[in-house]
Amino acid sequence: MELLLRNSLLILIIKFSIFCSSEEICNTAGCVRAASKIINTMNARLDPCTDFYEFACGNFIRDTVIPDDRMEISPFTEAGNMLEQQLRALYSAPITADDIRPFVLLKTFYQSCMNNSAIEVNGLLHLRELVNKLGGFPIVENVNWNENAFDWQQAAYKLRRNGLNYNKFIKLDILPDMKNSSRICIYLDQPELDLGKDNLALGAEDGTVEAYTELLVDLAVLWGADKAFAKYEVKNLIEFMQTVANASQSDEERRDRASLYNPMTISELQQKYPTIYWLEYLNNILILPQSHVTSKTQVSVHSPHFISVIDDILRRTSKRVLANYIIFDVIRSFEMFVPDEIRNRELQFEGVLTGAEQREPRWSQCVAKTTASFDLASSSIFVRKHFDPESKKSVGIMVDDIRNEFIEILRKTEWMDSTTKQTAIDKAKAIKSYIGYADELLDNKKLGDHYATLTLVPGSSIDHVRNISIFDRDLEIDLLSKKFDPGDWRTRYAATEVNAAYAGYENSIQIPAAILQNVFYSKDRLQALNYGGIGYFIGHEITHGFDDQGRKLNVNGNLEDWWAKDTNDAFLDKAKCIIEQYSNYTDPEVNVPINGELTQGENIADNGGIKEAYLAYNAWVKRNGPEQKLPGLKYTPKQLFWISVANCWCTKTRKEYLASSIPLDEHSPARFRILGPLSNFEDFSRDFNCPLGSRMNPPHKCKVW
């Protein structure tokens, strides 16, 4: 009732302010919606100079109730919810004669995913057949499992042929060569683990490890294992994961791009790491004839220490443990397509990590799975229905404005030598921008040709997922036989991503259609809000090209040391300030400190991106004149810019998810993505008259760009 009365009063205030001073107030539908959103979101009673995050987001944090099936609510999830409903309507529409084949495939997959009754009856049967095809499940079969028939390399080959994850022991990536992005290279790397390196180091003392151990035991019992035996087997499996984690690099160590680039021919690889017959291994994983590798084929080793010890680790580990390890991964990867009895046990584990008490509705999960499985088809069907092409043009102008401001920042930077500075300017000028979607998504023939070899025959969703996985891997591996085309429309970020990205390998930023909505962008509201919204993210992605990792790539996206020593030292000193600033933050809700070293790239990009967007907005005002205010709000357009920036991160998160994600996430928690950068900007303090020494205007400030 209180919220209803407040909203009614809000509408009256907005209408009255429009009536009283229409020349000074923006009264477009977009401005009215924006004003309503800001008023409902902020806590204007607080001092913006004490805690701007609480000032801009306080009411949202107080009033938002996280649904039982969600781990957090934010502008990203709100935009995602809107997108989800749009896609649901498109996916669930009947298949018609007018549908092009990619849309038929997409709808067929969604309908199969939604057939929960068939999954309850046949899902486990189909998965058991698959497990038996892979050699069985030792933890269930006990002494009846044939250990002599298992070989870890042969197991990897079976996984690849069956459209399953073959990267459990050695990760194989197909990516542009880090020093020559015009060619595609094979990368060998350490695998991704289900649990964090730090969690595994603590072992049974860690709550996440304990919950994971209990999950595997219970899953094994549901599959038919004896519980006492399952506990013994899972204990051995956890010890194996700890060994693998100990041999792996930390996320902080892997921020050094140069250390990850270790090119060699397969012949040289064989000499350096002789215990694995690499030519056989790679050809059985790659499979495609046109991608047949020879002893002269070049690969790059991302994690040399890991590759040097993994075979010894595998030889010393029981075959039962290795087989259990991959089968657990297989059955858990199909969690969506098994009976609820098993799914509910997975939900309990997810609840430990995220705090969510319920699973999202079936339709929501199937929308997400369909979108991920058909990135191009889903992007195409979405933009044809829901994206305004005019947004491409207006956001493109913003990209040019913000890029120009970053170039000006480079020109005025005193700690860079002239040669390094000019190279940086050239790189900034060369950044390509891909906004909204690729035009080829509207070309029926090109889209149809892309999916020409994919067939979904009537059957189980498990078979559909496997077929799509094989299709995707074959397309990826086929790139080995071609020169990499950075303009290839198929490599763009999906238009359905509520996100943005910097692609270092080609020096480009990508702003998908799905993020051009909600608090991030609207064509009929103040530009102050747009520059503080999507403009901030544009600047963020541009700055990624010059953060601790992106700066090591040249104008073409190739790994190159183009920094003079003194300039390099100056950058490291400024980055150290950012690292120390954020390392001194501890999240007040869960009392977990931020890892300033792990998050430095995102923090540098946040600080730079907001500054560039602010300067670009000021330049826009000089060209176009001052903007009006929003109805019902006293704040100037410049103040609204900062409020818009903060509103991008108004987030209510479950404590369980916050506590488990902070140590692993390269991004700082939402609160500090506002408090950190804004406390470093004199412009912010001036616009809100924050006295020097206040929390938002500390005497000591950090600045890289």
XYZ file of C-alpha atoms in Angstrom, residues 28-343:
316
model
C 8.826 13.066 -23.581
C 7.561 9.625 -22.651
C 11.157 8.499 -22.254
C 11.963 11.351 -19.854
C 8.848 10.720 -17.778
C 9.672 7.021 -17.510
C 13.289 7.833 -16.628
C 12.244 10.324 -13.940
C 9.849 7.821 -12.397
C 12.521 5.141 -12.393
C 15.131 7.418 -10.785
C 12.763 8.672 -8.070
C 11.715 5.142 -7.173
C 15.307 3.938 -7.191
C 17.177 6.633 -5.256
C 17.150 7.633 -1.597
C 17.304 11.427 -1.955
C 17.378 11.901 1.818
C 20.981 10.664 1.936
C 24.045 12.806 1.354
C 25.465 12.054 -2.116
C 28.925 13.006 -0.831
C 28.876 10.302 1.856
C 27.734 7.250 -0.112
C 26.635 7.926 -3.658
C 25.669 4.290 -4.252
C 23.140 4.368 -1.412
C 22.003 7.830 -2.521
C 21.343 6.696 -6.105
C 20.154 3.145 -5.325
C 18.918 3.189 -1.715
C 15.181 2.788 -2.350
C 15.811 0.032 -4.877
C 17.958 -1.896 -2.410
C 15.411 -1.385 0.395
C 12.271 -2.233 -1.591
C 13.462 -4.973 -3.929
C 12.564 -8.527 -2.987
C 14.621 -11.139 -4.813
C 12.350 -13.877 -6.206
C 13.003 -17.351 -4.837
C 14.337 -18.504 -8.198
C 16.857 -15.659 -8.608
C 20.244 -14.897 -7.078
C 20.117 -11.154 -7.708
C 18.105 -8.334 -9.253
C 19.823 -5.575 -11.219
C 19.299 -3.477 -14.363
C 20.954 -6.332 -16.262
C 18.491 -8.909 -14.954
C 15.594 -6.512 -15.583
C 16.716 -6.021 -19.188
C 17.229 -9.776 -19.394
C 13.687 -10.401 -18.162
C 12.294 -8.128 -20.863
C 14.398 -9.873 -23.494
C 13.389 -13.267 -22.141
C 9.686 -12.529 -22.584
C 10.270 -11.256 -26.112
C 12.201 -14.395 -27.035
C 9.669 -16.673 -25.352
C 6.927 -15.329 -27.614
C 9.098 -15.821 -30.694
C 10.283 -19.335 -29.770
C 6.876 -20.662 -28.718
C 5.043 -19.397 -31.818
C 3.850 -22.190 -34.108
C 6.150 -23.247 -36.924
C 4.738 -21.910 -40.192
C 5.490 -22.363 -43.861
C 7.035 -18.879 -43.883
C 9.666 -19.763 -41.286
C 13.173 -20.098 -42.683
C 14.963 -23.324 -41.739
C 17.115 -21.798 -38.937
C 13.932 -20.586 -37.218
C 12.366 -24.039 -37.616
C 15.415 -25.592 -35.937
C 15.268 -23.039 -33.139
C 11.555 -23.568 -32.475
C 11.955 -27.346 -32.689
C 14.635 -27.271 -30.030
C 12.577 -25.040 -27.752
C 9.496 -27.260 -28.070
C 11.565 -30.353 -27.272
C 13.072 -28.600 -24.258
C 9.595 -27.719 -22.995
C 8.377 -31.333 -23.200
C 8.920 -31.998 -19.506
C 6.662 -35.052 -19.406
C 8.853 -36.831 -21.975
C 11.950 -35.887 -19.961
C 10.433 -37.349 -16.783
C 9.743 -40.634 -18.586
C 12.767 -40.994 -20.862
C 15.419 -38.479 -19.776
C 17.301 -40.756 -17.424
C 16.998 -43.692 -19.806
C 18.664 -41.733 -22.618
C 21.397 -40.487 -20.292
C 22.085 -43.998 -18.957
C 22.445 -45.220 -22.536
C 24.963 -42.452 -23.166
C 26.944 -43.255 -20.000
C 27.082 -46.942 -20.955
C 28.287 -45.928 -24.412
C 31.137 -44.039 -22.738
C 32.217 -47.092 -20.723
C 30.035 -46.958 -17.632
C 30.061 -45.283 -14.219
C 32.564 -46.878 -11.792
C 31.027 -45.359 -8.672
C 27.756 -47.132 -9.522
C 29.076 -50.351 -11.042
C 31.632 -50.897 -8.260
C 33.669 -54.083 -8.880
C 31.754 -54.791 -12.100
C 33.326 -51.824 -13.860
C 35.951 -52.855 -16.429
C 39.041 -50.866 -15.490
C 41.156 -52.419 -18.240
C 38.910 -50.904 -20.914
C 39.531 -47.314 -19.757
C 42.165 -44.967 -21.150
C 41.927 -41.221 -20.526
C 42.894 -40.287 -24.088
C 40.406 -42.724 -25.628
C 37.795 -41.337 -23.245
C 38.503 -37.801 -24.523
C 38.076 -39.025 -28.114
C 34.698 -40.592 -27.242
C 33.556 -37.388 -25.600
C 34.457 -35.377 -28.690
C 32.654 -37.754 -31.051
C 29.543 -37.683 -28.881
C 29.308 -33.910 -28.595
C 30.442 -33.788 -24.961
C 33.070 -31.853 -23.013
C 36.458 -33.292 -24.001
C 38.424 -30.639 -22.114
C 38.318 -32.190 -18.646
C 42.014 -33.157 -18.545
C 43.615 -30.872 -21.142
C 41.803 -27.875 -22.541
C 42.063 -27.368 -26.297
C 41.047 -23.993 -27.732
C 40.830 -22.782 -31.330
C 41.602 -19.044 -31.242
C 43.379 -16.330 -33.241
C 47.151 -16.479 -32.821
C 48.075 -13.995 -30.106
C 50.913 -12.559 -32.208
C 49.306 -12.926 -35.623
C 45.538 -12.622 -35.388
C 45.100 -13.274 -39.121
C 45.673 -16.989 -38.458
C 43.922 -19.462 -36.195
C 45.984 -21.407 -33.696
C 45.536 -24.456 -31.465
C 46.017 -23.642 -27.779
C 46.705 -26.216 -25.071
C 45.767 -25.160 -21.579
C 44.788 -26.238 -18.092
C 41.135 -27.301 -17.721
C 38.435 -25.393 -15.897
C 37.441 -26.929 -12.579
C 34.005 -27.009 -10.973
C 35.450 -25.414 -7.835
C 37.856 -22.538 -7.293
C 41.543 -23.114 -6.685
C 41.322 -21.414 -3.281
C 38.276 -23.471 -2.296
C 40.011 -26.726 -3.175
C 43.114 -25.673 -1.249
C 41.006 -25.572 1.929
C 39.512 -28.979 1.217
C 36.816 -30.268 3.566
C 37.121 -27.102 5.673
C 35.610 -25.099 2.822
C 31.815 -24.946 2.801
C 31.592 -25.038 -0.988
C 33.824 -28.116 -1.209
C 31.754 -29.796 1.489
C 28.493 -29.055 -0.337
C 29.970 -30.215 -3.655
C 31.165 -33.469 -2.069
C 27.700 -34.143 -0.643
C 26.140 -33.388 -4.029
C 28.299 -35.925 -5.866
C 27.624 -38.586 -3.250
C 23.872 -38.017 -3.466
C 23.896 -38.003 -7.268
C 25.792 -41.288 -7.262
C 23.217 -42.800 -4.885
C 20.371 -41.587 -7.101
C 22.112 -43.346 -9.962
C 22.226 -46.566 -7.944
C 25.509 -46.447 -5.994
C 26.023 -47.678 -2.454
C 26.328 -44.592 -0.244
C 29.344 -45.736 1.814
C 31.215 -46.699 -1.358
C 30.183 -43.443 -3.024
C 31.688 -41.434 -0.170
C 34.989 -43.268 -0.604
C 35.039 -42.739 -4.365
C 34.094 -39.068 -4.163
C 36.785 -38.455 -1.551
C 39.358 -39.765 -4.046
C 37.854 -37.613 -6.788
C 38.144 -34.451 -4.666
C 41.795 -35.280 -3.962
C 42.382 -35.575 -7.720
C 40.770 -32.165 -8.292
C 43.009 -30.693 -5.598
C 46.066 -32.109 -7.379
C 44.938 -30.601 -10.685
C 44.244 -27.249 -8.984
C 47.694 -27.234 -7.369
C 49.287 -27.719 -10.797
C 47.208 -24.911 -12.333
C 47.957 -21.210 -12.518
C 45.857 -18.792 -10.507
C 43.627 -16.238 -12.219
C 46.003 -13.493 -11.083
C 48.989 -15.228 -12.702
C 47.079 -15.648 -15.951
C 46.601 -11.885 -16.324
C 50.115 -11.792 -17.814
C 49.233 -12.425 -21.465
C 52.847 -12.811 -22.604
C 53.387 -15.758 -20.257
C 50.456 -17.549 -21.890
C 51.970 -17.438 -25.369
C 54.397 -20.292 -25.945
C 54.280 -21.253 -29.647
C 55.913 -24.375 -31.022
C 55.376 -26.989 -33.698
C 53.852 -30.301 -32.719
C 57.262 -31.864 -33.298
C 58.750 -29.443 -30.749
C 55.777 -30.047 -28.446
C 56.520 -33.772 -28.588
C 60.157 -33.227 -27.656
C 59.292 -30.892 -24.789
C 56.406 -32.952 -23.379
C 57.132 -36.503 -24.602
C 54.792 -38.537 -22.405
C 51.711 -37.801 -24.543
C 51.629 -38.710 -28.226
C 50.377 -35.299 -29.336
C 49.844 -35.901 -33.052
C 47.438 -38.739 -32.359
C 45.731 -36.850 -29.563
C 45.103 -33.680 -31.563
C 43.917 -35.429 -34.716
C 41.438 -37.516 -32.716
C 40.072 -34.411 -31.035
C 39.968 -32.305 -34.205
C 38.636 -35.141 -36.417
C 37.841 -33.017 -39.493
C 39.939 -34.070 -42.533
C 40.549 -30.489 -43.647
C 41.969 -29.735 -40.210
C 44.387 -32.661 -40.160
C 47.481 -31.619 -38.271
C 51.051 -32.673 -38.948
C 54.283 -32.511 -37.002
C 54.850 -29.047 -38.547
C 51.526 -27.616 -37.347
C 52.012 -24.850 -34.805
C 50.346 -24.861 -31.424
C 50.730 -22.628 -28.376
C 50.920 -23.799 -24.786
C 49.055 -21.492 -22.413
C 50.150 -23.193 -19.218
C 53.561 -24.879 -19.704
C 53.910 -26.131 -16.133
C 50.498 -27.771 -16.205
C 51.118 -29.473 -19.553
C 54.464 -30.726 -18.244
C 52.891 -32.512 -15.254
C 49.381 -33.511 -16.298
C 50.304 -36.840 -17.863
C 52.176 -37.847 -14.719
C 49.159 -36.822 -12.631
C 46.870 -38.894 -14.853
C 49.173 -41.908 -14.732
C 49.326 -41.797 -10.921
C 45.558 -41.419 -10.567
C 43.261 -44.430 -10.424
C 41.371 -45.030 -13.655
C 38.208 -45.243 -11.564
C 38.715 -41.682 -10.375
C 39.300 -40.386 -13.904
C 36.230 -42.175 -15.267
C 34.052 -40.977 -12.380
C 35.355 -37.447 -12.996
C 34.227 -37.307 -16.628
C 30.936 -39.158 -16.097
C 29.909 -36.807 -13.297
C 30.582 -33.951 -15.708
C 28.473 -35.599 -18.418
C 25.436 -36.271 -16.246
C 25.580 -32.830 -14.634
C 25.860 -31.108 -18.034
C 22.394 -32.496 -18.892
C 20.820 -31.391 -15.611
C 18.001 -29.675 -17.526
C 16.969 -32.906 -19.221
C 16.709 -35.405 -16.370
C 13.823 -36.146 -13.955
C 13.030 -33.677 -11.184
C 14.325 -36.010 -8.471
C 17.877 -35.441 -9.738
C 17.287 -31.812 -10.655
